[in-house]
mmCIF file of N, CA and C in Angstrom:
data_model
loop_
_atom_site.group_PDB
_atom_site.id
_atom_site.type_symbol
_atom_site.label_atom_id
_atom_site.label_comp_id
_atom_site.label_asym_id
_atom_site.label_seq_id
_atom_site.Cartn_x
_atom_site.Cartn_y
_atom_site.Cartn_z
ATOM 1 N N MET A 1 197.833 145.012 -119.344
ATOM 2 C CA MET A 1 196.810 146.005 -119.161
ATOM 3 C C MET A 1 195.441 145.343 -119.324
ATOM 4 N N SER A 2 194.486 145.765 -118.545
ATOM 5 C CA SER A 2 193.164 145.145 -118.585
ATOM 6 C C SER A 2 192.222 145.902 -119.518
ATOM 7 N N LEU A 3 191.107 145.266 -119.846
ATOM 8 C CA LEU A 3 190.088 145.924 -120.670
ATOM 9 C C LEU A 3 189.559 147.169 -119.979
ATOM 10 N N ALA A 4 189.387 147.120 -118.670
ATOM 11 C CA ALA A 4 188.889 148.279 -117.933
ATOM 12 C C ALA A 4 189.853 149.455 -118.047
ATOM 13 N N GLN A 5 191.144 149.179 -118.125
ATOM 14 C CA GLN A 5 192.141 150.241 -118.241
ATOM 15 C C GLN A 5 192.231 150.794 -119.659
ATOM 16 N N THR A 6 192.127 149.939 -120.661
ATOM 17 C CA THR A 6 192.288 150.398 -122.047
ATOM 18 C C THR A 6 191.012 150.985 -122.628
ATOM 19 N N LYS A 7 189.849 150.629 -122.079
ATOM 20 C CA LYS A 7 188.547 151.159 -122.493
ATOM 21 C C LYS A 7 188.323 151.083 -124.003
ATOM 22 N N PRO A 8 188.314 149.889 -124.580
ATOM 23 C CA PRO A 8 188.113 149.755 -126.024
ATOM 24 C C PRO A 8 186.687 150.136 -126.423
ATOM 25 N N LYS A 9 186.520 150.519 -127.698
ATOM 26 C CA LYS A 9 185.173 150.782 -128.218
ATOM 27 C C LYS A 9 184.348 149.506 -128.183
ATOM 28 N N LEU A 10 185.010 148.379 -128.408
ATOM 29 C CA LEU A 10 184.379 147.063 -128.338
ATOM 30 C C LEU A 10 185.458 146.045 -128.003
ATOM 31 N N ALA A 11 185.268 145.292 -126.943
ATOM 32 C CA ALA A 11 186.168 144.184 -126.632
ATOM 33 C C ALA A 11 185.622 142.947 -127.326
ATOM 34 N N ALA A 12 186.507 142.137 -127.879
ATOM 35 C CA ALA A 12 186.056 140.946 -128.600
ATOM 36 C C ALA A 12 186.956 139.762 -128.272
ATOM 37 N N TYR A 13 186.329 138.654 -127.948
ATOM 38 C CA TYR A 13 187.049 137.400 -127.795
ATOM 39 C C TYR A 13 186.989 136.661 -129.124
ATOM 40 N N THR A 14 188.150 136.270 -129.622
ATOM 41 C CA THR A 14 188.225 135.485 -130.855
ATOM 42 C C THR A 14 189.179 134.319 -130.618
ATOM 43 N N HIS A 15 189.031 133.275 -131.371
ATOM 44 C CA HIS A 15 189.922 132.113 -131.291
ATOM 45 C C HIS A 15 190.062 131.620 -129.852
ATOM 46 N N ILE A 16 188.944 131.320 -129.246
ATOM 47 C CA ILE A 16 188.900 130.908 -127.844
ATOM 48 C C ILE A 16 189.256 129.426 -127.728
ATOM 49 N N LEU A 17 190.182 129.124 -126.833
ATOM 50 C CA LEU A 17 190.575 127.749 -126.552
ATOM 51 C C LEU A 17 190.092 127.427 -125.143
ATOM 52 N N GLN A 18 189.131 126.537 -125.025
ATOM 53 C CA GLN A 18 188.515 126.208 -123.745
ATOM 54 C C GLN A 18 189.081 124.886 -123.238
ATOM 55 N N LEU A 19 190.115 124.987 -122.420
ATOM 56 C CA LEU A 19 190.796 123.794 -121.922
ATOM 57 C C LEU A 19 190.331 123.430 -120.521
ATOM 58 N N GLY A 20 190.297 122.157 -120.259
ATOM 59 C CA GLY A 20 189.997 121.638 -118.938
ATOM 60 C C GLY A 20 190.980 120.523 -118.627
ATOM 61 N N SER A 21 190.721 119.822 -117.557
ATOM 62 C CA SER A 21 191.552 118.676 -117.186
ATOM 63 C C SER A 21 190.638 117.583 -116.652
ATOM 64 N N GLU A 22 191.241 116.522 -116.151
ATOM 65 C CA GLU A 22 190.443 115.441 -115.573
ATOM 66 C C GLU A 22 189.634 115.929 -114.379
ATOM 67 N N ARG A 23 190.165 116.899 -113.664
ATOM 68 C CA ARG A 23 189.519 117.394 -112.446
ATOM 69 C C ARG A 23 188.731 118.684 -112.652
ATOM 70 N N ILE A 24 189.100 119.453 -113.644
ATOM 71 C CA ILE A 24 188.465 120.755 -113.864
ATOM 72 C C ILE A 24 187.848 120.773 -115.257
ATOM 73 N N PRO A 25 186.536 120.976 -115.345
ATOM 74 C CA PRO A 25 185.900 121.008 -116.670
ATOM 75 C C PRO A 25 186.302 122.270 -117.429
ATOM 76 N N PRO A 26 186.260 122.225 -118.747
ATOM 77 C CA PRO A 26 186.590 123.422 -119.517
ATOM 78 C C PRO A 26 185.559 124.520 -119.257
ATOM 79 N N PRO A 27 185.988 125.776 -119.277
ATOM 80 C CA PRO A 27 185.033 126.862 -119.064
ATOM 81 C C PRO A 27 184.090 126.985 -120.257
ATOM 82 N N THR A 28 182.862 127.365 -119.981
ATOM 83 C CA THR A 28 181.912 127.646 -121.058
ATOM 84 C C THR A 28 182.103 129.094 -121.499
ATOM 85 N N ILE A 29 181.498 129.448 -122.607
ATOM 86 C CA ILE A 29 181.531 130.845 -123.045
ATOM 87 C C ILE A 29 180.909 131.727 -121.965
ATOM 88 N N ASP A 30 179.813 131.282 -121.369
ATOM 89 C CA ASP A 30 179.187 132.055 -120.289
ATOM 90 C C ASP A 30 180.134 132.238 -119.107
ATOM 91 N N ASP A 31 180.934 131.222 -118.785
ATOM 92 C CA ASP A 31 181.932 131.349 -117.719
ATOM 93 C C ASP A 31 182.939 132.447 -118.055
ATOM 94 N N ILE A 32 183.404 132.461 -119.289
ATOM 95 C CA ILE A 32 184.392 133.451 -119.722
ATOM 96 C C ILE A 32 183.802 134.853 -119.648
ATOM 97 N N VAL A 33 182.573 135.008 -120.124
ATOM 98 C CA VAL A 33 181.913 136.320 -120.083
ATOM 99 C C VAL A 33 181.683 136.754 -118.633
ATOM 100 N N THR A 34 181.246 135.834 -117.787
ATOM 101 C CA THR A 34 181.012 136.161 -116.379
ATOM 102 C C THR A 34 182.292 136.645 -115.711
ATOM 103 N N GLU A 35 183.407 135.968 -115.956
ATOM 104 C CA GLU A 35 184.689 136.396 -115.388
ATOM 105 C C GLU A 35 185.098 137.763 -115.927
ATOM 106 N N THR A 36 184.882 137.995 -117.214
ATOM 107 C CA THR A 36 185.219 139.286 -117.816
ATOM 108 C C THR A 36 184.402 140.396 -117.175
ATOM 109 N N ARG A 37 183.130 140.155 -116.960
ATOM 110 C CA ARG A 37 182.223 141.165 -116.410
ATOM 111 C C ARG A 37 182.548 141.537 -114.960
ATOM 112 N N LYS A 38 183.369 140.768 -114.297
ATOM 113 C CA LYS A 38 183.778 141.125 -112.936
ATOM 114 C C LYS A 38 184.634 142.384 -112.925
ATOM 115 N N THR A 39 185.335 142.639 -114.038
ATOM 116 C CA THR A 39 186.232 143.802 -114.090
ATOM 117 C C THR A 39 185.985 144.718 -115.279
ATOM 118 N N TYR A 40 185.091 144.347 -116.185
ATOM 119 C CA TYR A 40 184.862 145.142 -117.397
ATOM 120 C C TYR A 40 183.373 145.193 -117.700
ATOM 121 N N SER A 41 182.822 146.408 -117.809
ATOM 122 C CA SER A 41 181.386 146.560 -118.064
ATOM 123 C C SER A 41 181.083 147.154 -119.435
ATOM 124 N N GLY A 42 182.100 147.337 -120.259
ATOM 125 C CA GLY A 42 181.905 147.939 -121.579
ATOM 126 C C GLY A 42 181.371 146.955 -122.603
ATOM 127 N N PRO A 43 181.283 147.409 -123.867
ATOM 128 C CA PRO A 43 180.781 146.556 -124.949
ATOM 129 C C PRO A 43 181.676 145.326 -125.142
ATOM 130 N N LEU A 44 181.049 144.177 -125.334
ATOM 131 C CA LEU A 44 181.781 142.919 -125.442
ATOM 132 C C LEU A 44 181.112 142.023 -126.474
ATOM 133 N N ALA A 45 181.907 141.440 -127.353
ATOM 134 C CA ALA A 45 181.405 140.474 -128.337
ATOM 135 C C ALA A 45 182.228 139.200 -128.218
ATOM 136 N N VAL A 46 181.568 138.075 -128.406
ATOM 137 C CA VAL A 46 182.242 136.780 -128.413
ATOM 138 C C VAL A 46 182.218 136.276 -129.842
ATOM 139 N N GLY A 47 183.394 136.037 -130.408
ATOM 140 C CA GLY A 47 183.509 135.667 -131.808
ATOM 141 C C GLY A 47 182.884 134.330 -132.156
ATOM 142 N N GLU A 48 182.370 134.276 -133.362
ATOM 143 C CA GLU A 48 181.843 133.053 -133.957
ATOM 144 C C GLU A 48 182.312 133.009 -135.403
ATOM 145 N N ASP A 49 182.194 131.855 -136.034
ATOM 146 C CA ASP A 49 182.536 131.745 -137.445
ATOM 147 C C ASP A 49 181.744 132.769 -138.247
ATOM 148 N N LEU A 50 182.399 133.355 -139.226
ATOM 149 C CA LEU A 50 181.812 134.333 -140.146
ATOM 150 C C LEU A 50 181.494 135.673 -139.503
ATOM 151 N N MET A 51 181.989 135.923 -138.316
ATOM 152 C CA MET A 51 181.807 137.227 -137.686
ATOM 153 C C MET A 51 182.688 138.239 -138.407
ATOM 154 N N ALA A 52 182.182 139.447 -138.581
ATOM 155 C CA ALA A 52 182.941 140.505 -139.245
ATOM 156 C C ALA A 52 182.865 141.778 -138.411
ATOM 157 N N PHE A 53 183.971 142.513 -138.365
ATOM 158 C CA PHE A 53 184.033 143.783 -137.653
ATOM 159 C C PHE A 53 184.241 144.902 -138.663
ATOM 160 N N GLU A 54 183.514 145.993 -138.506
ATOM 161 C CA GLU A 54 183.751 147.199 -139.296
ATOM 162 C C GLU A 54 184.259 148.248 -138.320
ATOM 163 N N ILE A 55 185.513 148.667 -138.537
ATOM 164 C CA ILE A 55 186.174 149.559 -137.593
ATOM 165 C C ILE A 55 186.365 150.922 -138.231
ATOM 166 N N GLY A 56 185.878 151.939 -137.569
ATOM 167 C CA GLY A 56 185.999 153.327 -138.004
ATOM 168 C C GLY A 56 185.830 154.207 -136.772
ATOM 169 N N GLU A 57 185.084 155.296 -136.913
ATOM 170 C CA GLU A 57 184.782 156.130 -135.748
ATOM 171 C C GLU A 57 184.030 155.320 -134.695
ATOM 172 N N THR A 58 183.241 154.376 -135.162
ATOM 173 C CA THR A 58 182.564 153.426 -134.284
ATOM 174 C C THR A 58 182.967 152.026 -134.720
ATOM 175 N N VAL A 59 182.595 151.057 -133.945
ATOM 176 C CA VAL A 59 182.868 149.662 -134.288
ATOM 177 C C VAL A 59 181.530 148.944 -134.372
ATOM 178 N N SER A 60 181.305 148.262 -135.488
ATOM 179 C CA SER A 60 180.082 147.473 -135.614
ATOM 180 C C SER A 60 180.454 146.036 -135.944
ATOM 181 N N VAL A 61 179.552 145.148 -135.586
ATOM 182 C CA VAL A 61 179.778 143.724 -135.768
ATOM 183 C C VAL A 61 178.685 143.176 -136.656
ATOM 184 N N GLY A 62 179.089 142.381 -137.647
ATOM 185 C CA GLY A 62 178.119 141.745 -138.527
ATOM 186 C C GLY A 62 178.329 140.250 -138.540
ATOM 187 N N GLY A 63 177.524 139.571 -139.284
ATOM 188 C CA GLY A 63 177.621 138.115 -139.341
ATOM 189 C C GLY A 63 176.865 137.496 -138.199
ATOM 190 N N LEU A 64 177.422 136.458 -137.624
ATOM 191 C CA LEU A 64 176.742 135.694 -136.579
ATOM 192 C C LEU A 64 177.236 136.086 -135.192
ATOM 193 N N ALA A 65 177.320 137.360 -134.923
ATOM 194 C CA ALA A 65 177.889 137.840 -133.671
ATOM 195 C C ALA A 65 176.994 137.555 -132.477
ATOM 196 N N VAL A 66 177.642 137.319 -131.360
ATOM 197 C CA VAL A 66 176.946 137.190 -130.090
ATOM 198 C C VAL A 66 177.410 138.350 -129.222
ATOM 199 N N HIS A 67 176.523 139.276 -128.927
ATOM 200 C CA HIS A 67 176.850 140.411 -128.055
ATOM 201 C C HIS A 67 176.418 140.077 -126.642
ATOM 202 N N ARG A 68 177.261 140.415 -125.694
ATOM 203 C CA ARG A 68 176.940 140.110 -124.293
ATOM 204 C C ARG A 68 177.189 141.312 -123.430
#
């Protein structure tokens, strides 16, 4: 199921593994966000060290969050 179908209060990427090869460079965080935005326009956060989520009626992000 896709993010567009599940409609989360906040989508978050955590523990991202950016792999490449000799011929294909690893994707950047911006590449990942750009690909996500092709099918999902809702709230999106990309995890960083010390990021914290508070989940209740709403979802808030604290720490060193990057919102995109």
